[in-house]
mmCIF file of C-alpha atoms in Angstrom:
data_model
loop_
_atom_site.group_PDB
_atom_site.id
_atom_site.type_symbol
_atom_site.label_atom_id
_atom_site.label_comp_id
_atom_site.label_asym_id
_atom_site.label_seq_id
_atom_site.Cartn_x
_atom_site.Cartn_y
_atom_site.Cartn_z
ATOM 1 C CA UNK Z 1 11.839 20.698 8.354
ATOM 2 C CA UNK Z 2 8.711 18.762 7.497
ATOM 3 C CA UNK Z 3 6.993 19.054 4.149
ATOM 4 C CA UNK Z 4 3.865 21.151 4.665
ATOM 5 C CA UNK Z 5 2.150 20.275 1.394
ATOM 6 C CA UNK Z 6 2.754 17.172 -0.681
ATOM 7 C CA UNK Z 7 1.370 15.503 -3.780
ATOM 8 C CA UNK Z 8 1.218 11.714 -3.875
ATOM 9 C CA UNK Z 9 0.105 9.315 -6.581
ATOM 10 C CA UNK Z 10 -0.671 5.622 -6.532
ATOM 11 C CA UNK Z 11 -0.516 4.062 -10.005
ATOM 12 C CA UNK Z 12 -2.718 1.007 -9.578
ATOM 13 C CA UNK Z 13 -3.946 -1.630 -12.002
ATOM 14 C CA UNK Z 14 -7.356 -0.013 -12.536
ATOM 15 C CA UNK Z 15 -6.947 3.629 -11.498
ATOM 16 C CA UNK Z 16 -4.482 6.385 -10.805
ATOM 17 C CA UNK Z 17 -5.334 7.736 -7.360
ATOM 18 C CA UNK Z 18 -3.714 11.036 -6.447
ATOM 19 C CA UNK Z 19 -4.167 13.566 -3.680
ATOM 20 C CA UNK Z 20 -2.682 16.713 -2.255
ATOM 21 C CA UNK Z 21 -2.306 16.913 1.498
ATOM 22 C CA UNK Z 22 -0.729 19.182 4.041
ATOM 23 C CA UNK Z 23 0.187 19.139 7.701
ATOM 24 C CA UNK Z 24 -1.296 21.570 10.183
ATOM 25 C CA UNK Z 25 0.863 23.428 12.745
ATOM 26 C CA UNK Z 26 -0.239 20.717 15.192
ATOM 27 C CA UNK Z 27 1.095 18.041 12.848
ATOM 28 C CA UNK Z 28 -2.236 16.599 11.663
ATOM 29 C CA UNK Z 29 -2.531 15.352 8.086
ATOM 30 C CA UNK Z 30 -5.281 16.993 6.066
ATOM 31 C CA UNK Z 31 -6.313 15.997 2.532
ATOM 32 C CA UNK Z 32 -7.083 19.084 0.440
ATOM 33 C CA UNK Z 33 -8.316 17.315 -2.678
ATOM 34 C CA UNK Z 34 -8.271 13.905 -4.338
ATOM 35 C CA UNK Z 35 -8.536 12.600 -7.893
ATOM 36 C CA UNK Z 36 -9.301 9.155 -9.276
ATOM 37 C CA UNK Z 37 -8.707 8.491 -12.997
ATOM 38 C CA UNK Z 38 -9.400 5.149 -14.682
ATOM 39 C CA UNK Z 39 -6.224 3.631 -16.125
ATOM 40 C CA UNK Z 40 -5.091 0.132 -17.100
ATOM 41 C CA UNK Z 41 -1.465 0.993 -17.864
ATOM 42 C CA UNK Z 42 -0.174 -1.073 -14.927
ATOM 43 C CA UNK Z 43 0.011 -4.870 -14.771
ATOM 44 C CA UNK Z 44 1.220 -6.702 -11.668
ATOM 45 C CA UNK Z 45 2.754 -3.473 -10.405
ATOM 46 C CA UNK Z 46 4.620 -2.734 -13.670
ATOM 47 C CA UNK Z 47 3.941 0.163 -16.013
ATOM 48 C CA UNK Z 48 3.233 -1.485 -19.377
ATOM 49 C CA UNK Z 49 2.010 1.633 -21.198
ATOM 50 C CA UNK Z 50 3.950 4.765 -20.282
ATOM 51 C CA UNK Z 51 1.913 7.071 -22.500
ATOM 52 C CA UNK Z 52 -1.378 5.993 -20.967
ATOM 53 C CA UNK Z 53 0.099 6.276 -17.474
ATOM 54 C CA UNK Z 54 1.295 9.811 -18.252
ATOM 55 C CA UNK Z 55 -2.122 10.797 -19.612
ATOM 56 C CA UNK Z 56 -3.939 9.468 -16.545
ATOM 57 C CA UNK Z 57 -1.485 10.997 -14.073
ATOM 58 C CA UNK Z 58 -1.594 14.339 -15.903
ATOM 59 C CA UNK Z 59 -5.400 14.333 -15.736
ATOM 60 C CA UNK Z 60 -5.311 13.548 -12.018
ATOM 61 C CA UNK Z 61 -2.804 16.324 -11.284
ATOM 62 C CA UNK Z 62 -4.770 18.875 -13.311
ATOM 63 C CA UNK Z 63 -7.878 17.935 -11.354
ATOM 64 C CA UNK Z 64 -6.005 18.473 -8.087
ATOM 65 C CA UNK Z 65 -4.566 21.784 -9.268
ATOM 66 C CA UNK Z 66 -7.950 23.135 -10.330
ATOM 67 C CA UNK Z 67 -9.354 22.522 -6.849
ATOM 68 C CA UNK Z 68 -6.316 23.149 -4.656
ATOM 69 C CA UNK Z 69 -4.183 25.684 -6.517
ATOM 70 C CA UNK Z 70 -0.524 25.304 -7.560
ATOM 71 C CA UNK Z 71 1.031 21.975 -6.645
ATOM 72 C CA UNK Z 72 4.567 21.143 -5.500
ATOM 73 C CA UNK Z 73 6.912 20.126 -8.294
ATOM 74 C CA UNK Z 74 7.875 16.825 -6.682
ATOM 75 C CA UNK Z 75 5.803 13.653 -6.317
ATOM 76 C CA UNK Z 76 5.706 10.871 -3.782
ATOM 77 C CA UNK Z 77 4.897 7.636 -5.633
ATOM 78 C CA UNK Z 78 4.003 4.172 -4.404
ATOM 79 C CA UNK Z 79 5.319 0.865 -5.704
ATOM 80 C CA UNK Z 80 3.982 -2.658 -5.336
ATOM 81 C CA UNK Z 81 3.607 -5.888 -7.215
ATOM 82 C CA UNK Z 82 5.559 -9.028 -7.849
ATOM 83 C CA UNK Z 83 8.808 -7.260 -8.760
ATOM 84 C CA UNK Z 84 9.175 -5.591 -5.358
ATOM 85 C CA UNK Z 85 11.633 -7.333 -3.035
ATOM 86 C CA UNK Z 86 11.568 -7.036 0.746
ATOM 87 C CA UNK Z 87 15.065 -7.922 1.946
ATOM 88 C CA UNK Z 88 15.754 -8.431 5.650
ATOM 89 C CA UNK Z 89 19.099 -7.038 6.777
ATOM 90 C CA UNK Z 90 21.044 -6.094 9.898
ATOM 91 C CA UNK Z 91 23.405 -3.291 10.762
ATOM 92 C CA UNK Z 92 25.912 -2.674 13.544
ATOM 93 C CA UNK Z 93 27.603 0.504 14.711
ATOM 94 C CA UNK Z 94 30.140 0.778 17.581
ATOM 95 C CA UNK Z 95 29.616 3.746 19.885
ATOM 96 C CA UNK Z 96 32.832 5.728 20.345
ATOM 97 C CA UNK Z 97 33.711 6.556 23.052
ATOM 98 C CA UNK Z 98 31.869 3.652 24.713
ATOM 99 C CA UNK Z 99 28.882 4.155 27.021
ATOM 100 C CA UNK Z 100 28.045 7.620 25.795
ATOM 101 C CA UNK Z 101 24.449 8.560 24.818
ATOM 102 C CA UNK Z 102 23.540 7.460 21.291
ATOM 103 C CA UNK Z 103 22.996 10.325 18.842
ATOM 104 C CA UNK Z 104 20.980 10.792 15.662
ATOM 105 C CA UNK Z 105 24.180 10.362 13.632
ATOM 106 C CA UNK Z 106 24.761 6.975 15.252
ATOM 107 C CA UNK Z 107 21.260 5.889 14.252
ATOM 108 C CA UNK Z 108 21.791 7.019 10.673
ATOM 109 C CA UNK Z 109 25.150 5.204 10.554
ATOM 110 C CA UNK Z 110 23.664 1.920 11.708
ATOM 111 C CA UNK Z 111 20.753 2.218 9.266
ATOM 112 C CA UNK Z 112 23.162 2.952 6.424
ATOM 113 C CA UNK Z 113 25.233 -0.066 7.495
ATOM 114 C CA UNK Z 114 22.121 -2.239 7.224
ATOM 115 C CA UNK Z 115 21.719 -0.956 3.660
ATOM 116 C CA UNK Z 116 25.077 -2.407 2.574
ATOM 117 C CA UNK Z 117 23.502 -5.542 1.149
ATOM 118 C CA UNK Z 118 24.171 -6.979 -2.283
ATOM 119 C CA UNK Z 119 20.870 -6.984 -4.149
ATOM 120 C CA UNK Z 120 19.952 -9.157 -7.094
ATOM 121 C CA UNK Z 121 21.205 -7.883 -10.431
ATOM 122 C CA UNK Z 122 19.075 -5.091 -11.825
ATOM 123 C CA UNK Z 123 17.441 -4.255 -8.488
ATOM 124 C CA UNK Z 124 17.595 -0.800 -6.889
ATOM 125 C CA UNK Z 125 17.036 0.008 -3.235
ATOM 126 C CA UNK Z 126 14.261 2.570 -2.835
ATOM 127 C CA UNK Z 127 13.504 2.457 0.876
ATOM 128 C CA UNK Z 128 15.001 1.275 4.163
ATOM 129 C CA UNK Z 129 12.579 0.545 6.994
ATOM 130 C CA UNK Z 130 14.121 -0.002 10.461
ATOM 131 C CA UNK Z 131 12.147 -2.617 12.397
ATOM 132 C CA UNK Z 132 13.958 -2.957 15.729
ATOM 133 C CA UNK Z 133 17.014 -1.531 17.486
ATOM 134 C CA UNK Z 134 19.232 -3.127 20.127
ATOM 135 C CA UNK Z 135 21.797 -1.495 22.427
ATOM 136 C CA UNK Z 136 24.526 -3.723 23.865
ATOM 137 C CA UNK Z 137 22.430 -6.773 22.973
ATOM 138 C CA UNK Z 138 19.239 -5.523 24.652
ATOM 139 C CA UNK Z 139 16.583 -5.471 21.937
ATOM 140 C CA UNK Z 140 13.145 -4.024 21.252
ATOM 141 C CA UNK Z 141 14.318 -0.438 21.736
ATOM 142 C CA UNK Z 142 11.985 1.897 19.874
ATOM 143 C CA UNK Z 143 14.028 5.095 19.867
ATOM 144 C CA UNK Z 144 17.699 4.570 20.744
ATOM 145 C CA UNK Z 145 18.698 8.251 20.693
ATOM 146 C CA UNK Z 146 19.783 9.205 24.203
ATOM 147 C CA UNK Z 147 20.317 5.631 25.377
ATOM 148 C CA UNK Z 148 23.872 5.043 26.663
ATOM 149 C CA UNK Z 149 25.746 2.094 25.211
ATOM 150 C CA UNK Z 150 28.761 0.733 23.374
ATOM 151 C CA UNK Z 151 27.113 -1.058 20.441
ATOM 152 C CA UNK Z 152 24.028 -0.167 18.401
ATOM 153 C CA UNK Z 153 22.304 -2.729 16.164
ATOM 154 C CA UNK Z 154 19.311 -2.539 13.856
ATOM 155 C CA UNK Z 155 17.141 -4.974 11.946
ATOM 156 C CA UNK Z 156 15.813 -3.452 8.732
ATOM 157 C CA UNK Z 157 13.654 -4.281 5.759
ATOM 158 C CA UNK Z 158 15.096 -2.987 2.485
ATOM 159 C CA UNK Z 159 12.610 -2.348 -0.303
ATOM 160 C CA UNK Z 160 14.074 -2.956 -3.774
ATOM 161 C CA UNK Z 161 12.603 -2.518 -7.238
ATOM 162 C CA UNK Z 162 13.908 -3.272 -10.761
ATOM 163 C CA UNK Z 163 15.942 -0.549 -12.435
ATOM 164 C CA UNK Z 164 13.679 -0.665 -15.502
ATOM 165 C CA UNK Z 165 10.641 -0.106 -13.285
ATOM 166 C CA UNK Z 166 12.309 2.924 -11.703
ATOM 167 C CA UNK Z 167 13.116 4.257 -15.180
ATOM 168 C CA UNK Z 168 9.455 3.892 -16.154
ATOM 169 C CA UNK Z 169 8.279 5.786 -13.067
ATOM 170 C CA UNK Z 170 10.808 8.556 -13.673
ATOM 171 C CA UNK Z 171 9.701 8.756 -17.317
ATOM 172 C CA UNK Z 172 6.047 9.081 -16.327
ATOM 173 C CA UNK Z 173 6.832 11.723 -13.695
ATOM 174 C CA UNK Z 174 8.997 13.798 -16.037
ATOM 175 C CA UNK Z 175 6.354 13.399 -18.748
ATOM 176 C CA UNK Z 176 3.916 15.399 -16.612
ATOM 177 C CA UNK Z 177 6.542 17.979 -15.634
ATOM 178 C CA UNK Z 178 7.313 16.540 -12.193
ATOM 179 C CA UNK Z 179 10.287 14.990 -10.458
ATOM 180 C CA UNK Z 180 10.180 12.159 -7.936
ATOM 181 C CA UNK Z 181 10.641 13.134 -4.312
ATOM 182 C CA UNK Z 182 10.455 9.583 -2.958
ATOM 183 C CA UNK Z 183 9.107 6.128 -3.760
ATOM 184 C CA UNK Z 184 7.334 4.296 -0.935
ATOM 185 C CA UNK Z 185 6.282 0.644 -0.637
ATOM 186 C CA UNK Z 186 2.522 0.317 -1.141
ATOM 187 C CA UNK Z 187 1.891 -2.218 1.671
ATOM 188 C CA UNK Z 188 3.579 0.114 4.163
ATOM 189 C CA UNK Z 189 1.418 2.980 2.893
ATOM 190 C CA UNK Z 190 -1.779 0.965 3.261
ATOM 191 C CA UNK Z 191 -0.883 0.185 6.841
ATOM 192 C CA UNK Z 192 -0.134 3.814 7.678
ATOM 193 C CA UNK Z 193 -3.482 4.780 6.175
ATOM 194 C CA UNK Z 194 -5.850 2.426 7.975
ATOM 195 C CA UNK Z 195 -4.246 0.980 11.097
ATOM 196 C CA UNK Z 196 -4.612 2.604 14.500
ATOM 197 C CA UNK Z 197 -1.554 3.159 16.726
ATOM 198 C CA UNK Z 198 -2.832 0.403 19.001
ATOM 199 C CA UNK Z 199 -3.063 -2.056 16.100
ATOM 200 C CA UNK Z 200 0.441 -1.205 14.907
ATOM 201 C CA UNK Z 201 1.730 -1.739 18.432
ATOM 202 C CA UNK Z 202 -0.141 -4.921 19.370
ATOM 203 C CA UNK Z 203 0.090 -6.637 15.981
ATOM 204 C CA UNK Z 204 -2.010 -6.384 12.839
ATOM 205 C CA UNK Z 205 -2.103 -7.465 9.216
ATOM 206 C CA UNK Z 206 -3.282 -5.030 6.549
ATOM 207 C CA UNK Z 207 -4.469 -6.641 3.298
ATOM 208 C CA UNK Z 208 -4.956 -4.375 0.277
ATOM 209 C CA UNK Z 209 -7.156 -6.078 -2.334
ATOM 210 C CA UNK Z 210 -6.369 -4.363 -5.603
ATOM 211 C CA UNK Z 211 -7.216 -5.113 -9.212
ATOM 212 C CA UNK Z 212 -4.348 -7.419 -10.249
ATOM 213 C CA UNK Z 213 -2.850 -8.078 -6.821
ATOM 214 C CA UNK Z 214 -3.557 -8.523 -3.163
ATOM 215 C CA UNK Z 215 -0.736 -7.025 -1.100
ATOM 216 C CA UNK Z 216 -0.186 -7.353 2.617
ATOM 217 C CA UNK Z 217 1.966 -5.999 5.422
ATOM 218 C CA UNK Z 218 2.390 -7.096 9.022
ATOM 219 C CA UNK Z 219 3.043 -4.670 11.863
ATOM 220 C CA UNK Z 220 4.246 -5.521 15.376
ATOM 221 C CA UNK Z 221 5.699 -3.534 18.274
ATOM 222 C CA UNK Z 222 5.144 -0.255 16.475
ATOM 223 C CA UNK Z 223 7.078 -1.201 13.340
ATOM 224 C CA UNK Z 224 6.800 -2.987 10.014
ATOM 225 C CA UNK Z 225 7.504 -6.700 10.415
ATOM 226 C CA UNK Z 226 7.166 -7.905 6.824
ATOM 227 C CA UNK Z 227 5.296 -7.524 3.535
ATOM 228 C CA UNK Z 228 4.380 -9.446 0.410
ATOM 229 C CA UNK Z 229 1.701 -10.184 -2.170
ATOM 230 C CA UNK Z 230 -0.365 -12.801 -3.965
ATOM 231 C CA UNK Z 231 -0.990 -12.494 -7.719
ATOM 232 C CA UNK Z 232 -4.785 -12.314 -7.574
ATOM 233 C CA UNK Z 233 -7.126 -9.375 -7.024
ATOM 234 C CA UNK Z 234 -10.548 -8.070 -7.882
ATOM 235 C CA UNK Z 235 -10.091 -8.474 -11.640
ATOM 236 C CA UNK Z 236 -9.912 -12.264 -11.416
ATOM 237 C CA UNK Z 237 -13.275 -12.297 -9.626
ATOM 238 C CA UNK Z 238 -14.755 -10.289 -12.477
ATOM 239 C CA UNK Z 239 -13.097 -12.574 -15.048
ATOM 240 C CA UNK Z 240 -14.651 -15.629 -13.399
ATOM 241 C CA UNK Z 241 -18.089 -14.039 -13.576
ATOM 242 C CA UNK Z 242 -17.604 -13.048 -17.233
ATOM 243 C CA UNK Z 243 -16.406 -16.516 -18.231
ATOM 244 C CA UNK Z 244 -19.055 -18.535 -16.411
ATOM 245 C CA UNK Z 245 -21.948 -16.241 -17.310
ATOM 246 C CA UNK Z 246 -20.721 -15.814 -20.916
ATOM 247 C CA UNK Z 247 -20.822 -12.061 -20.682
ATOM 248 C CA UNK Z 248 -18.407 -9.166 -21.260
ATOM 249 C CA UNK Z 249 -15.895 -8.077 -18.619
ATOM 250 C CA UNK Z 250 -17.653 -4.704 -18.360
ATOM 251 C CA UNK Z 251 -21.038 -6.350 -17.797
ATOM 252 C CA UNK Z 252 -19.537 -8.711 -15.219
ATOM 253 C CA UNK Z 253 -17.914 -5.836 -13.330
ATOM 254 C CA UNK Z 254 -21.183 -3.902 -13.281
ATOM 255 C CA UNK Z 255 -23.072 -6.939 -11.985
ATOM 256 C CA UNK Z 256 -20.405 -7.551 -9.330
ATOM 257 C CA UNK Z 257 -20.652 -3.978 -8.078
ATOM 258 C CA UNK Z 258 -24.453 -3.913 -8.061
ATOM 259 C CA UNK Z 259 -25.372 -7.408 -6.896
ATOM 260 C CA UNK Z 260 -22.202 -9.133 -5.720
ATOM 261 C CA UNK Z 261 -21.597 -10.631 -2.291
ATOM 262 C CA UNK Z 262 -18.844 -12.861 -0.961
ATOM 263 C CA UNK Z 263 -21.330 -14.607 1.351
ATOM 264 C CA UNK Z 264 -23.959 -16.486 -0.732
ATOM 265 C CA UNK Z 265 -25.737 -17.714 2.407
ATOM 266 C CA UNK Z 266 -26.828 -14.120 3.047
ATOM 267 C CA UNK Z 267 -28.705 -14.062 -0.288
ATOM 268 C CA UNK Z 268 -32.276 -15.305 -0.618
ATOM 269 C CA UNK Z 269 -33.035 -18.200 -2.981
ATOM 270 C CA UNK Z 270 -35.850 -16.089 -4.440
ATOM 271 C CA UNK Z 271 -33.613 -13.263 -5.636
ATOM 272 C CA UNK Z 272 -32.634 -13.069 -9.295
ATOM 273 C CA UNK Z 273 -30.548 -10.801 -11.521
ATOM 274 C CA UNK Z 274 -30.735 -10.092 -15.242
ATOM 275 C CA UNK Z 275 -27.614 -10.843 -17.261
ATOM 276 C CA UNK Z 276 -26.760 -9.621 -20.771
ATOM 277 C CA UNK Z 277 -24.777 -12.434 -22.382
ATOM 278 C CA UNK Z 278 -22.458 -12.066 -25.351
ATOM 279 C CA UNK Z 279 -24.269 -12.087 -28.693
ATOM 280 C CA UNK Z 280 -27.649 -11.513 -27.067
ATOM 281 C CA UNK Z 281 -29.872 -8.433 -27.121
ATOM 282 C CA UNK Z 282 -32.149 -9.405 -24.245
ATOM 283 C CA UNK Z 283 -31.139 -10.028 -20.669
ATOM 284 C CA UNK Z 284 -31.687 -13.435 -19.111
ATOM 285 C CA UNK Z 285 -32.563 -13.983 -15.458
ATOM 286 C CA UNK Z 286 -30.410 -16.099 -13.168
ATOM 287 C CA UNK Z 287 -30.453 -16.889 -9.477
ATOM 288 C CA UNK Z 288 -28.486 -14.272 -7.576
ATOM 289 C CA UNK Z 289 -27.235 -16.842 -5.054
ATOM 290 C CA UNK Z 290 -25.545 -18.836 -7.843
ATOM 291 C CA UNK Z 291 -23.956 -15.597 -9.079
ATOM 292 C CA UNK Z 292 -22.617 -14.888 -5.569
ATOM 293 C CA UNK Z 293 -21.279 -18.428 -5.253
ATOM 294 C CA UNK Z 294 -18.997 -17.723 -8.225
ATOM 295 C CA UNK Z 295 -17.700 -14.634 -6.437
ATOM 296 C CA UNK Z 296 -17.395 -16.391 -3.077
ATOM 297 C CA UNK Z 297 -15.258 -19.201 -4.473
ATOM 298 C CA UNK Z 298 -12.591 -16.852 -5.811
ATOM 299 C CA UNK Z 299 -12.628 -14.512 -2.779
ATOM 300 C CA UNK Z 300 -12.100 -17.533 -0.535
ATOM 301 C CA UNK Z 301 -9.151 -18.588 -2.694
ATOM 302 C CA UNK Z 302 -7.583 -15.129 -2.406
ATOM 303 C CA UNK Z 303 -7.982 -15.252 1.381
ATOM 304 C CA UNK Z 304 -6.425 -18.729 1.587
ATOM 305 C CA UNK Z 305 -3.500 -17.790 -0.660
ATOM 306 C CA UNK Z 306 -2.879 -14.655 1.392
ATOM 307 C CA UNK Z 307 -2.809 -16.610 4.628
ATOM 308 C CA UNK Z 308 -0.505 -19.226 3.072
ATOM 309 C CA UNK Z 309 1.892 -16.501 1.903
ATOM 310 C CA UNK Z 310 1.925 -14.974 5.377
ATOM 311 C CA UNK Z 311 2.618 -18.349 6.959
ATOM 312 C CA UNK Z 312 5.364 -19.284 4.492
ATOM 313 C CA UNK Z 313 7.094 -15.982 5.257
ATOM 314 C CA UNK Z 314 6.956 -16.672 8.984
ATOM 315 C CA UNK Z 315 4.785 -13.606 9.506
ATOM 316 C CA UNK Z 316 2.114 -15.429 11.511
ATOM 317 C CA UNK Z 317 4.547 -17.140 13.892
ATOM 318 C CA UNK Z 318 3.245 -14.750 16.528
ATOM 319 C CA UNK Z 319 -0.468 -13.998 16.854
ATOM 320 C CA UNK Z 320 -1.946 -10.842 15.336
ATOM 321 C CA UNK Z 321 -4.959 -9.199 16.875
ATOM 322 C CA UNK Z 322 -6.579 -7.816 13.751
ATOM 323 C CA UNK Z 323 -6.691 -8.328 10.000
ATOM 324 C CA UNK Z 324 -7.677 -5.077 8.293
ATOM 325 C CA UNK Z 325 -8.878 -5.131 4.692
ATOM 326 C CA UNK Z 326 -8.631 -2.153 2.380
ATOM 327 C CA UNK Z 327 -8.336 -1.404 -1.342
ATOM 328 C CA UNK Z 328 -11.048 -1.447 -3.988
ATOM 329 C CA UNK Z 329 -11.684 -5.177 -3.527
ATOM 330 C CA UNK Z 330 -12.591 -4.661 0.127
ATOM 331 C CA UNK Z 331 -15.704 -2.747 -0.975
ATOM 332 C CA UNK Z 332 -17.401 -6.000 -2.019
ATOM 333 C CA UNK Z 333 -20.138 -6.849 0.518
ATOM 334 C CA UNK Z 334 -19.270 -9.785 2.734
ATOM 335 C CA UNK Z 335 -15.549 -9.814 1.935
ATOM 336 C CA UNK Z 336 -14.686 -9.333 5.620
ATOM 337 C CA UNK Z 337 -16.775 -12.362 6.580
ATOM 338 C CA UNK Z 338 -15.186 -14.441 3.812
ATOM 339 C CA UNK Z 339 -11.695 -13.579 5.053
ATOM 340 C CA UNK Z 340 -12.870 -14.166 8.622
ATOM 341 C CA UNK Z 341 -13.656 -17.784 7.736
ATOM 342 C CA UNK Z 342 -10.015 -18.254 6.688
ATOM 343 C CA UNK Z 343 -8.357 -16.156 9.391
ATOM 344 C CA UNK Z 344 -10.168 -17.940 12.218
ATOM 345 C CA UNK Z 345 -9.998 -16.477 15.733
ATOM 346 C CA UNK Z 346 -8.811 -13.170 14.285
ATOM 347 C CA UNK Z 347 -10.950 -10.083 14.028
ATOM 348 C CA UNK Z 348 -11.330 -9.054 10.403
ATOM 349 C CA UNK Z 349 -12.462 -5.524 9.606
ATOM 350 C CA UNK Z 350 -12.722 -3.190 6.627
ATOM 351 C CA UNK Z 351 -11.427 0.299 7.335
ATOM 352 C CA UNK Z 352 -11.270 3.487 5.294
ATOM 353 C CA UNK Z 353 -8.157 5.672 5.198
ATOM 354 C CA UNK Z 354 -7.418 7.558 8.393
ATOM 355 C CA UNK Z 355 -8.672 10.119 9.227
ATOM 356 C CA UNK Z 356 -12.095 10.725 7.681
ATOM 357 C CA UNK Z 357 -11.704 13.496 5.133
ATOM 358 C CA UNK Z 358 -14.314 15.559 3.338
ATOM 359 C CA UNK Z 359 -12.087 15.475 0.260
ATOM 360 C CA UNK Z 360 -12.449 11.694 0.077
ATOM 361 C CA UNK Z 361 -16.190 11.462 0.681
ATOM 362 C CA UNK Z 362 -17.174 11.685 -3.039
ATOM 363 C CA UNK Z 363 -14.864 8.750 -3.768
ATOM 364 C CA UNK Z 364 -14.694 5.139 -2.710
ATOM 365 C CA UNK Z 365 -12.145 5.965 -0.072
ATOM 366 C CA UNK Z 366 -10.625 2.486 0.245
ATOM 367 C CA UNK Z 367 -9.021 2.987 -3.176
ATOM 368 C CA UNK Z 368 -7.068 5.874 -1.675
ATOM 369 C CA UNK Z 369 -5.461 3.950 1.181
ATOM 370 C CA UNK Z 370 -1.970 3.708 -0.437
ATOM 371 C CA UNK Z 371 -2.092 7.363 -1.533
ATOM 372 C CA UNK Z 372 -3.175 8.555 1.885
ATOM 373 C CA UNK Z 373 -0.539 6.425 3.609
ATOM 374 C CA UNK Z 374 2.114 7.856 1.287
ATOM 375 C CA UNK Z 375 0.976 11.362 2.248
ATOM 376 C CA UNK Z 376 1.272 10.470 5.894
ATOM 377 C CA UNK Z 377 4.743 9.063 5.306
ATOM 378 C CA UNK Z 378 5.768 12.234 3.455
ATOM 379 C CA UNK Z 379 4.382 14.639 6.045
ATOM 380 C CA UNK Z 380 5.562 12.780 9.120
ATOM 381 C CA UNK Z 381 9.012 11.822 7.857
ATOM 382 C CA UNK Z 382 11.076 14.548 9.496
ATOM 383 C CA UNK Z 383 14.719 15.468 9.052
ATOM 384 C CA UNK Z 384 15.860 13.008 11.717
ATOM 385 C CA UNK Z 385 14.640 10.241 9.415
ATOM 386 C CA UNK Z 386 16.595 11.335 6.348
ATOM 387 C CA UNK Z 387 19.680 9.284 5.629
ATOM 388 C CA UNK Z 388 23.025 10.983 5.153
ATOM 389 C CA UNK Z 389 23.705 9.355 1.801
ATOM 390 C CA UNK Z 390 24.960 11.527 -1.043
ATOM 391 C CA UNK Z 391 22.481 13.840 -2.735
ATOM 392 C CA UNK Z 392 24.177 13.548 -6.137
ATOM 393 C CA UNK Z 393 21.721 10.977 -7.474
ATOM 394 C CA UNK Z 394 18.566 12.968 -6.750
ATOM 395 C CA UNK Z 395 15.893 11.133 -4.794
ATOM 396 C CA UNK Z 396 17.900 7.896 -4.980
ATOM 397 C CA UNK Z 397 20.619 9.480 -2.846
ATOM 398 C CA UNK Z 398 18.293 10.686 -0.116
ATOM 399 C CA UNK Z 399 16.413 7.540 0.783
ATOM 400 C CA UNK Z 400 14.205 8.265 3.747
ATOM 401 C CA UNK Z 401 14.096 5.724 6.529
ATOM 402 C CA UNK Z 402 10.890 5.653 8.503
ATOM 403 C CA UNK Z 403 11.986 5.121 12.092
ATOM 404 C CA UNK Z 404 9.943 3.101 14.565
ATOM 405 C CA UNK Z 405 7.606 5.936 15.443
ATOM 406 C CA UNK Z 406 4.805 4.989 13.091
ATOM 407 C CA UNK Z 407 2.521 4.290 16.008
ATOM 408 C CA UNK Z 408 2.645 7.897 17.199
ATOM 409 C CA UNK Z 409 0.083 9.922 15.349
#
C-alpha cells in the first residue's frame, strides 16, 4: 500500500528544506506545507555540526506541524555530495521453469542479485535504481513482469554512502524524535521534481546548483542513466564577489541577489551599485557590469566543469534534448543563458518543482526540488518496488528500488 502522507527533508549546505505531502485517491502528489530554515551544518554533503542540524530540522518540522497537523514519525531524507558513490552493476536471474511469464518475485530477485557488489570499505548501500531490463538477451524492456522468457537481466545503479554519514543522519533524525524511513539520492530527487515524462523518456540532464555543490543526473529511456557532482556551487560565486570587492560574505550575497546577473552583456554601462566595503562606513559606487562580470566568470566555470564531468562519465555519449537547471543557484538571472553557451545546441531551461503548489509559492521553489522529488519517490514507490531483503536492520533492510516507471506520472 502506498504512503498517503509523508514528511521529507533535504539537509543542504545553506538551508534545511522540509515539506509534508500526500497522495490523492487519483495518485496525484500534493504538498500540504513547506518549511525553509537557514542552516550551515552541512559541508560538501556531510553533516559537520549535528546539533545545529538537529535544531534546524526540529524548527522545520515544528513549522510543518503547526500548519498541517500531526506528522508521520518517519522521515524520507536526501543525500548528496562528494561522498556519495554511484556504482554500476548487473544482475541475472534464471526463470524456472523456462519460458514462463516473469513475476514480481523474479524482478526482485534480479534486482537483489545486482546489489551483491563489494563496496569500498566503510560504504553502505542506501538505494538500488534499476536502469534497464533484458529478457533472453533482448534489452530495453521497461516492465518485464508478464513477459515470457528463460533469463532475466538488469542493469542497476547502486547508491552508496559512508557509514559515518549514515550514523550522522540517524543521529539527527533521532534527535528530533523521528526515525528514517528511507534515504534517497538527491540528483534522482531533483530529476523527479522538475523533469516532464517526455524529458525523462527522450533524454535530459538535470543540474541542481546548490550552495557548496552542483549535482547532476542524466535520464534516458524513462530511467536514471547516471549521476555525479562538481565541488562548486553558489557560495563560491559569493566568495569571489566578497574577495574582489573587499566586502563581507553577507554583503556580497545581498548584492548578488539584488543586482547579480550571469550575463554582463545584458547590463547597461551606465548602471551602478553601491558597495559597503570592509572597514568603511559609507558605500562606494561601482559599475554594475563589472560586478556581473565577476559572477559570470565563476558561473561559466561551473557550467564547464559540469559538462566535463558528464563527458568523463560517458553520460553525454548520446545526445540529450534538454538541460534543466534547478536549485537555489538557478535563481540567478541569466544562469540559463550562461549554461546555454557551454551546452551548445541543447535547450537549457530553469524549472520549478512539479507540479505548481500553493504551499511553495511563498518560497523560492527551486530550493525545494530535492525535497519535492523525495516526496514523489515516497508516494509513488509502491509495494511492488520494495525489495525482499530482511527487515531486521530497519530502513537499511528494506531498500526501495524505483523501477523504470518514473516517466509515468
